Each structure stands twice: as C-alpha cells, then as structure tokens.
Amino acid sequence: MIKRRSLAMPPPHPRGASRRRRRAAVLPVPARDPERAAPPLTVLTGTVLDASPHLLIVAASTLHRAVPGAGVSDLGSGEVEIRLAMSDGTTVWHGGRGGLAALRPGRSVVVRLGEGELGAGRIWVDINRVAGTIVACKGDTVEVDMGPHRGRTHVVIPPHAFERVLVRHPRLEPGYLIDVICVRSPDGPWAVRPGTSQPGYRPDDLAAPDVAAPVPDVLRGTATWFGGAGGGTPDGAAYPAVDCEGDAGGCADAPSGCVPFPYLSLGSEIGVRNECGGRAASVPVVECGCLAARYCDRCVECDTSPRGRIVELTPAAFAGLGGELDAGCFNVAVRTGAPSAAPGGAAPW
C-alpha cells in the first residue's frame, strides 16, 4: 500500500508583515461586533511516553512549555516532557470511544485541557483525516488526491465503517470528492466515519461566484481541519484564496470556490470564531487552502451553515476553538485582517 506523503509548504515570507501593514493602511477596518468571544482552550500535540489511570506523559514541542497545571521537563532536541493529570472525566478517542489501553507509548495524540485547565479533558489518539478527489477505487481501498500540498494517499474503508461512510458519500467513484475521519495504522489511514457529507458534483463542475459579487466583511460557512496528530505543519489555517501573485504563496491553478473571498498571503492573520461554541482566536494563514475551495458544502454541527468551506484549521487550532475532531466541522465566522489576540485571549470580535 502506498504510504501517505506530504509536500511541505515554504515558510511565510518575511515581507508578509509589511504586506499586512500596507493593506491595513489602504483598506477600511470593519466595525467589530460588540460582544467579545471566549478565548480558545489550551491544546497540545505530541507523542505518548507513558500513561496511567491518573497521569498522561507526552513528548511535545518546546512550544508547549507553558501548559497550565502541567509538569514540564526538558528532553532536549526541541522537545519537552509534559505530565498531565487524568480523571474520570477525561475522554479518549481512538477510532471511537477508547480508554487507557489506547494510550500506548509512541502513538500521536491531540490533548485538549478540560474546563479550568486542571488536566486532560479530551484526548484524540492517532486521529487523521483524508479529504480530496477520488482517483481510483479497488475493493475496500480508495486512492485520493489531496491537492498539490498534501499529495496522494490510499485510505482503507473497512466493512464496519463502509455503510456509515456510504450514507454520506454515495458516490465512491473517480472524480468525486471524499472526506473521511481516520485512525492511523501501520498500513496507512483507516476510515472510521465521514468527515462531512459528499458534495453532489465533481470539482470541475463547481460554478465560481459572480465576479461582481461583493466580498463580505465576515465570511460565514464551514470550518474543518486537516492533517493529523503530530503533523509537521505549524498551527494555523489553510485559506482557500491565497494570492498566487508575487511571493504571496498561492497556487496558480487553485479553484475559485463558491464564496467571494478576499485574497490574502501566507502569514496573514485571520480571526476565526466557532459559531457553535462562541470561542474565537486570531490565527495565521500557514498553507494555501486550494483543496478547501473544491468543497461547496455545509456544516450542521449546531445549525445549517451557509455553503462554502471557509477555512481548514490544524488539529490544535480546531480543537482549541471547541471543535470536536471526530465530528469533522463547525459553523464558522471568519474576519480577514484580524488583529492578533493577547496570548491566551480571544481575538477581538
């Protein structure tokens, strides 16, 4: 079986900050909503070192040195050991509801601290996601083109998950889109459930928005996530309309999507608000989201969102805003050109 490969994006160009300053000087600043959103929750990603009924020990990046309520010690090589309390209220996902047995050393985890940040609240083990255009199907294996930045992969849809996937993805045929939540295995990703419902069109048939359509101050639609636990992409967002001119970092052949987006560059800040949970944060654009532009779908996590996949977030950013990785999406509002929030605080909204 072909192992999943990924193509790394170049780091944001250092001139991104000056680009944002010039944009702010020319474009008017939209009025902010009077209410202020709740700040994001603390989330860390890493690798399990050990676990007991009351303690989880994770190796994580040194970016996680300041995890509230956790014991931290230096492991060297850019990693720290983080010790988090676990309780009866800690829930574990590993292809479904899991337990302590799922927390085996060496497995990748996304850990969201509980309310009050007194320990691990929610743990996703070896979670992954495969989204893109179906290239071929053979038996229980589907080959998927995940776009120019993420390459191709093969995902297995085992018998116990097939009916569940088929309900929301009735056309498992080449040329149609697929989006499934997976668990990692030594042989590659195994699908456990659909991430969203399959759009009823081929990506090439997606109609672009009217060229005269106004670009709204606030973009509303669906937020999803990409990558997996322990992925190498820095925390942030993949945005569907990264400018392909100059050094902005966009793709020349990116589809326009079904929403009139303003163009941004890699490194731009956007304000992202979870309309279901009320949490918001300012996050950087770290990847061209040309894959997201293929999806003109809706999220029904708390209500029916407007059509359009507005943003894809890294797992930590998605979970920090209250999203459930195994659910796949939340209804979102996005402001471009958002000012950065104070550390640990919500983005001004």
PDB file of C-alpha atoms in Angstrom, residues 92-274:
ATOM      1  CA  VAL A  92     -10.277   9.206  24.908  1.00  0.00           C
ATOM      2  CA  TRP A  93     -10.969   8.731  21.176  1.00  0.00           C
ATOM      3  CA  HIS A  94      -9.214   6.037  19.166  1.00  0.00           C
ATOM      4  CA  GLY A  95     -11.389   5.249  16.179  1.00  0.00           C
ATOM      5  CA  GLY A  96     -14.335   5.670  18.530  1.00  0.00           C
ATOM      6  CA  ARG A  97     -14.617   5.871  22.274  1.00  0.00           C
ATOM      7  CA  GLY A  98     -11.423   4.471  23.742  1.00  0.00           C
ATOM      8  CA  GLY A  99      -9.779   4.034  27.119  1.00  0.00           C
ATOM      9  CA  LEU A 100      -6.437   3.801  28.816  1.00  0.00           C
ATOM     10  CA  ALA A 101      -5.383   0.903  26.560  1.00  0.00           C
ATOM     11  CA  ALA A 102      -5.407   3.272  23.567  1.00  0.00           C
ATOM     12  CA  LEU A 103      -2.702   5.464  25.124  1.00  0.00           C
ATOM     13  CA  ARG A 104       0.217   3.272  24.078  1.00  0.00           C
ATOM     14  CA  PRO A 105       3.748   4.716  24.013  1.00  0.00           C
ATOM     15  CA  GLY A 106       4.652   6.016  20.573  1.00  0.00           C
ATOM     16  CA  ARG A 107       1.138   6.947  19.498  1.00  0.00           C
ATOM     17  CA  SER A 108       0.378  10.518  18.453  1.00  0.00           C
ATOM     18  CA  VAL A 109      -2.156  12.481  20.486  1.00  0.00           C
ATOM     19  CA  VAL A 110      -4.042  15.756  20.441  1.00  0.00           C
ATOM     20  CA  VAL A 111      -4.852  16.702  24.039  1.00  0.00           C
ATOM     21  CA  ARG A 112      -7.322  19.433  24.967  1.00  0.00           C
ATOM     22  CA  LEU A 113      -7.279  20.559  28.571  1.00  0.00           C
ATOM     23  CA  GLY A 114     -10.557  20.451  30.440  1.00  0.00           C
ATOM     24  CA  GLU A 115     -12.513  23.413  31.757  1.00  0.00           C
ATOM     25  CA  GLY A 116     -10.390  25.166  34.350  1.00  0.00           C
ATOM     26  CA  GLU A 117      -7.316  23.669  32.632  1.00  0.00           C
ATOM     27  CA  LEU A 118      -6.690  21.298  35.542  1.00  0.00           C
ATOM     28  CA  GLY A 119      -5.730  18.317  33.390  1.00  0.00           C
ATOM     29  CA  ALA A 120      -6.531  16.447  30.199  1.00  0.00           C
ATOM     30  CA  GLY A 121     -10.173  16.784  29.222  1.00  0.00           C
ATOM     31  CA  ARG A 122     -10.307  15.225  25.751  1.00  0.00           C
ATOM     32  CA  ILE A 123      -7.660  13.083  24.023  1.00  0.00           C
ATOM     33  CA  TRP A 124      -7.651  12.054  20.378  1.00  0.00           C
ATOM     34  CA  VAL A 125      -5.242   9.202  19.614  1.00  0.00           C
ATOM     35  CA  ASP A 126      -3.753   8.711  16.121  1.00  0.00           C
ATOM     36  CA  ILE A 127      -6.566  10.699  14.520  1.00  0.00           C
ATOM     37  CA  ASN A 128      -6.166  11.641  10.884  1.00  0.00           C
ATOM     38  CA  ARG A 129      -8.260  12.961   8.023  1.00  0.00           C
ATOM     39  CA  VAL A 130      -8.303  12.221   4.312  1.00  0.00           C
ATOM     40  CA  ALA A 131     -10.079  14.699   2.042  1.00  0.00           C
ATOM     41  CA  GLY A 132      -9.757  15.255  -1.674  1.00  0.00           C
ATOM     42  CA  THR A 133     -10.721  13.932  -5.083  1.00  0.00           C
ATOM     43  CA  ILE A 134     -11.155  10.201  -5.623  1.00  0.00           C
ATOM     44  CA  VAL A 135      -8.628   8.915  -8.160  1.00  0.00           C
ATOM     45  CA  ALA A 136      -9.390   5.190  -8.056  1.00  0.00           C
ATOM     46  CA  CYS A 137     -11.282   2.575  -6.027  1.00  0.00           C
ATOM     47  CA  LYS A 138     -10.305  -1.053  -5.647  1.00  0.00           C
ATOM     48  CA  GLY A 139     -12.040  -3.262  -3.112  1.00  0.00           C
ATOM     49  CA  ASP A 140     -12.036  -1.506   0.241  1.00  0.00           C
ATOM     50  CA  THR A 141      -9.224   0.902  -0.741  1.00  0.00           C
ATOM     51  CA  VAL A 142      -9.690   4.372  -2.196  1.00  0.00           C
ATOM     52  CA  GLU A 143      -6.874   6.398  -3.738  1.00  0.00           C
ATOM     53  CA  VAL A 144      -7.323  10.110  -3.017  1.00  0.00           C
ATOM     54  CA  ASP A 145      -5.676  13.211  -4.497  1.00  0.00           C
ATOM     55  CA  MET A 146      -5.435  15.607  -1.529  1.00  0.00           C
ATOM     56  CA  GLY A 147      -4.165  18.554  -3.556  1.00  0.00           C
ATOM     57  CA  PRO A 148      -0.719  19.887  -4.508  1.00  0.00           C
ATOM     58  CA  HIS A 149       0.441  20.459  -0.914  1.00  0.00           C
ATOM     59  CA  ARG A 150      -0.602  17.118   0.586  1.00  0.00           C
ATOM     60  CA  GLY A 151      -0.037  14.655  -2.229  1.00  0.00           C
ATOM     61  CA  ARG A 152      -1.921  11.390  -2.726  1.00  0.00           C
ATOM     62  CA  THR A 153      -2.789   8.674  -0.274  1.00  0.00           C
ATOM     63  CA  HIS A 154      -4.670   5.392  -0.044  1.00  0.00           C
ATOM     64  CA  VAL A 155      -7.379   5.080   2.596  1.00  0.00           C
ATOM     65  CA  VAL A 156      -8.973   1.793   3.611  1.00  0.00           C
ATOM     66  CA  ILE A 157     -12.709   1.792   4.358  1.00  0.00           C
ATOM     67  CA  PRO A 158     -13.186  -1.358   6.478  1.00  0.00           C
ATOM     68  CA  PRO A 159     -16.501  -3.271   6.451  1.00  0.00           C
ATOM     69  CA  HIS A 160     -17.667  -1.919   9.833  1.00  0.00           C
ATOM     70  CA  ALA A 161     -17.331   1.682   8.576  1.00  0.00           C
ATOM     71  CA  PHE A 162     -18.403   1.207   4.957  1.00  0.00           C
ATOM     72  CA  GLU A 163     -22.164   1.653   5.433  1.00  0.00           C
ATOM     73  CA  ARG A 164     -21.652   4.716   7.618  1.00  0.00           C
ATOM     74  CA  VAL A 165     -19.400   6.313   5.017  1.00  0.00           C
ATOM     75  CA  LEU A 166     -21.689   5.345   2.127  1.00  0.00           C
ATOM     76  CA  VAL A 167     -24.708   7.086   3.714  1.00  0.00           C
ATOM     77  CA  ARG A 168     -22.980  10.465   3.358  1.00  0.00           C
ATOM     78  CA  HIS A 169     -20.715   9.567   0.414  1.00  0.00           C
ATOM     79  CA  PRO A 170     -22.978   7.666  -2.002  1.00  0.00           C
ATOM     80  CA  ARG A 171     -20.659   8.138  -4.994  1.00  0.00           C
ATOM     81  CA  LEU A 172     -17.369   6.456  -4.245  1.00  0.00           C
ATOM     82  CA  GLU A 173     -16.293   6.938  -7.856  1.00  0.00           C
ATOM     83  CA  PRO A 174     -13.286   8.571  -9.524  1.00  0.00           C
ATOM     84  CA  GLY A 175     -13.748  12.307  -9.952  1.00  0.00           C
ATOM     85  CA  TYR A 176     -15.959  12.836  -6.912  1.00  0.00           C
ATOM     86  CA  LEU A 177     -14.893  14.285  -3.570  1.00  0.00           C
ATOM     87  CA  ILE A 178     -14.398  12.335  -0.360  1.00  0.00           C
ATOM     88  CA  ASP A 179     -13.828  13.466   3.240  1.00  0.00           C
ATOM     89  CA  VAL A 180     -13.363  10.877   5.995  1.00  0.00           C
ATOM     90  CA  ILE A 181     -12.120  10.865   9.581  1.00  0.00           C
ATOM     91  CA  CYS A 182      -9.474   8.180  10.020  1.00  0.00           C
ATOM     92  CA  VAL A 183      -7.325   6.419  12.549  1.00  0.00           C
ATOM     93  CA  ARG A 184      -3.695   5.741  11.752  1.00  0.00           C
ATOM     94  CA  SER A 185      -2.456   2.203  11.255  1.00  0.00           C
ATOM     95  CA  PRO A 186       0.905   0.716  10.213  1.00  0.00           C
ATOM     96  CA  ASP A 187      -0.591   0.257   6.738  1.00  0.00           C
ATOM     97  CA  GLY A 188      -1.930   3.816   6.410  1.00  0.00           C
ATOM     98  CA  PRO A 189      -5.179   5.573   7.347  1.00  0.00           C
ATOM     99  CA  TRP A 190      -8.342   3.571   8.064  1.00  0.00           C
ATOM    100  CA  ALA A 191     -11.650   5.419   7.725  1.00  0.00           C
ATOM    101  CA  VAL A 192     -13.993   5.292  10.710  1.00  0.00           C
ATOM    102  CA  ARG A 193     -16.669   7.816   9.728  1.00  0.00           C
ATOM    103  CA  PRO A 194     -17.440  10.572   7.185  1.00  0.00           C
ATOM    104  CA  GLY A 195     -15.994  13.985   7.959  1.00  0.00           C
ATOM    105  CA  THR A 196     -18.748  15.852   6.104  1.00  0.00           C
ATOM    106  CA  SER A 197     -21.387  14.987   3.521  1.00  0.00           C
ATOM    107  CA  GLN A 198     -20.171  14.425  -0.030  1.00  0.00           C
ATOM    108  CA  PRO A 199     -20.944  17.289  -2.431  1.00  0.00           C
ATOM    109  CA  GLY A 200     -23.118  16.111  -5.307  1.00  0.00           C
ATOM    110  CA  TYR A 201     -20.835  17.453  -8.039  1.00  0.00           C
ATOM    111  CA  ARG A 202     -17.395  16.862  -9.481  1.00  0.00           C
ATOM    112  CA  PRO A 203     -14.890  19.590  -8.556  1.00  0.00           C
ATOM    113  CA  ASP A 204     -14.515  20.620 -12.210  1.00  0.00           C
ATOM    114  CA  ASP A 205     -18.255  21.358 -12.341  1.00  0.00           C
ATOM    115  CA  LEU A 206     -18.234  23.816  -9.415  1.00  0.00           C
ATOM    116  CA  ALA A 207     -19.535  27.210 -10.526  1.00  0.00           C
ATOM    117  CA  ALA A 208     -17.468  30.217  -9.458  1.00  0.00           C
ATOM    118  CA  PRO A 209     -19.178  33.121  -7.675  1.00  0.00           C
ATOM    119  CA  ASP A 210     -20.292  36.076  -9.774  1.00  0.00           C
ATOM    120  CA  VAL A 211     -17.319  38.353 -10.445  1.00  0.00           C
ATOM    121  CA  ALA A 212     -19.466  41.310  -9.342  1.00  0.00           C
ATOM    122  CA  ALA A 213     -20.459  39.671  -6.049  1.00  0.00           C
ATOM    123  CA  PRO A 214     -19.383  41.834  -3.076  1.00  0.00           C
ATOM    124  CA  VAL A 215     -16.851  40.414  -0.630  1.00  0.00           C
ATOM    125  CA  PRO A 216     -18.431  40.412   2.850  1.00  0.00           C
ATOM    126  CA  ASP A 217     -16.607  41.771   5.908  1.00  0.00           C
ATOM    127  CA  VAL A 218     -17.375  38.488   7.674  1.00  0.00           C
ATOM    128  CA  LEU A 219     -17.179  35.171   5.820  1.00  0.00           C
ATOM    129  CA  ARG A 220     -19.599  32.548   7.142  1.00  0.00           C
ATOM    130  CA  GLY A 221     -19.724  28.857   6.338  1.00  0.00           C
ATOM    131  CA  THR A 222     -17.857  25.701   7.361  1.00  0.00           C
ATOM    132  CA  ALA A 223     -14.577  25.220   9.237  1.00  0.00           C
ATOM    133  CA  THR A 224     -12.852  21.836   9.035  1.00  0.00           C
ATOM    134  CA  TRP A 225      -9.377  20.596   9.971  1.00  0.00           C
ATOM    135  CA  PHE A 226      -6.554  18.966   8.071  1.00  0.00           C
ATOM    136  CA  GLY A 227      -3.559  16.813   8.809  1.00  0.00           C
ATOM    137  CA  GLY A 228      -3.363  14.657  11.902  1.00  0.00           C
ATOM    138  CA  ALA A 229      -1.951  14.326  15.387  1.00  0.00           C
ATOM    139  CA  GLY A 230       1.736  15.062  15.322  1.00  0.00           C
ATOM    140  CA  GLY A 231       1.642  16.693  11.876  1.00  0.00           C
ATOM    141  CA  GLY A 232       4.555  18.906  10.880  1.00  0.00           C
ATOM    142  CA  THR A 233       2.506  21.955   9.831  1.00  0.00           C
ATOM    143  CA  PRO A 234       2.695  24.895  12.278  1.00  0.00           C
ATOM    144  CA  ASP A 235      -0.595  25.739  13.986  1.00  0.00           C
ATOM    145  CA  GLY A 236      -2.818  27.965  11.902  1.00  0.00           C
ATOM    146  CA  ALA A 237      -5.145  27.827   8.921  1.00  0.00           C
ATOM    147  CA  ALA A 238      -5.298  26.808   5.283  1.00  0.00           C
ATOM    148  CA  TYR A 239      -7.169  29.599   3.499  1.00  0.00           C
ATOM    149  CA  PRO A 240      -8.892  28.997   0.125  1.00  0.00           C
ATOM    150  CA  ALA A 241      -7.858  32.285  -1.525  1.00  0.00           C
ATOM    151  CA  VAL A 242      -4.117  32.791  -1.102  1.00  0.00           C
ATOM    152  CA  ASP A 243      -2.890  35.188  -3.764  1.00  0.00           C
ATOM    153  CA  CYS A 244      -0.780  33.482  -6.437  1.00  0.00           C
ATOM    154  CA  GLU A 245       0.945  36.716  -7.469  1.00  0.00           C
ATOM    155  CA  GLY A 246       4.468  37.533  -6.342  1.00  0.00           C
ATOM    156  CA  ASP A 247       5.603  35.917  -3.098  1.00  0.00           C
ATOM    157  CA  ALA A 248       2.138  35.628  -1.512  1.00  0.00           C
ATOM    158  CA  GLY A 249       2.317  31.818  -1.664  1.00  0.00           C
ATOM    159  CA  GLY A 250      -0.866  30.877  -3.536  1.00  0.00           C
ATOM    160  CA  CYS A 251      -1.456  28.285  -6.262  1.00  0.00           C
ATOM    161  CA  ALA A 252      -1.839  29.453  -9.848  1.00  0.00           C
ATOM    162  CA  ASP A 253      -4.429  26.761 -10.648  1.00  0.00           C
ATOM    163  CA  ALA A 254      -6.457  26.996  -7.396  1.00  0.00           C
ATOM    164  CA  PRO A 255     -10.236  26.865  -7.940  1.00  0.00           C
ATOM    165  CA  SER A 256     -12.190  29.973  -7.017  1.00  0.00           C
ATOM    166  CA  GLY A 257     -14.636  28.160  -4.744  1.00  0.00           C
ATOM    167  CA  CYS A 258     -18.281  29.141  -4.370  1.00  0.00           C
ATOM    168  CA  VAL A 259     -17.748  32.083  -1.973  1.00  0.00           C
ATOM    169  CA  PRO A 260     -16.334  35.514  -2.892  1.00  0.00           C
ATOM    170  CA  PHE A 261     -13.111  35.524  -0.844  1.00  0.00           C
ATOM    171  CA  PRO A 262     -10.674  38.394  -0.373  1.00  0.00           C
ATOM    172  CA  TYR A 263      -7.140  37.425  -1.379  1.00  0.00           C
ATOM    173  CA  LEU A 264      -4.544  37.049   1.364  1.00  0.00           C
ATOM    174  CA  SER A 265      -0.912  35.963   1.579  1.00  0.00           C
ATOM    175  CA  LEU A 266       0.794  33.333   3.703  1.00  0.00           C
ATOM    176  CA  GLY A 267       1.411  34.775   7.153  1.00  0.00           C
ATOM    177  CA  SER A 268      -1.747  36.916   7.146  1.00  0.00           C
ATOM    178  CA  GLU A 269      -3.793  36.885  10.345  1.00  0.00           C
ATOM    179  CA  ILE A 270      -7.476  35.926  10.281  1.00  0.00           C
ATOM    180  CA  GLY A 271      -9.996  35.996  13.107  1.00  0.00           C
ATOM    181  CA  VAL A 272     -11.830  32.665  13.397  1.00  0.00           C
ATOM    182  CA  ARG A 273     -14.936  32.243  15.522  1.00  0.00           C
ATOM    183  CA  ASN A 274     -16.723  28.984  16.287  1.00  0.00           C
TER     184      ASN A 274
END
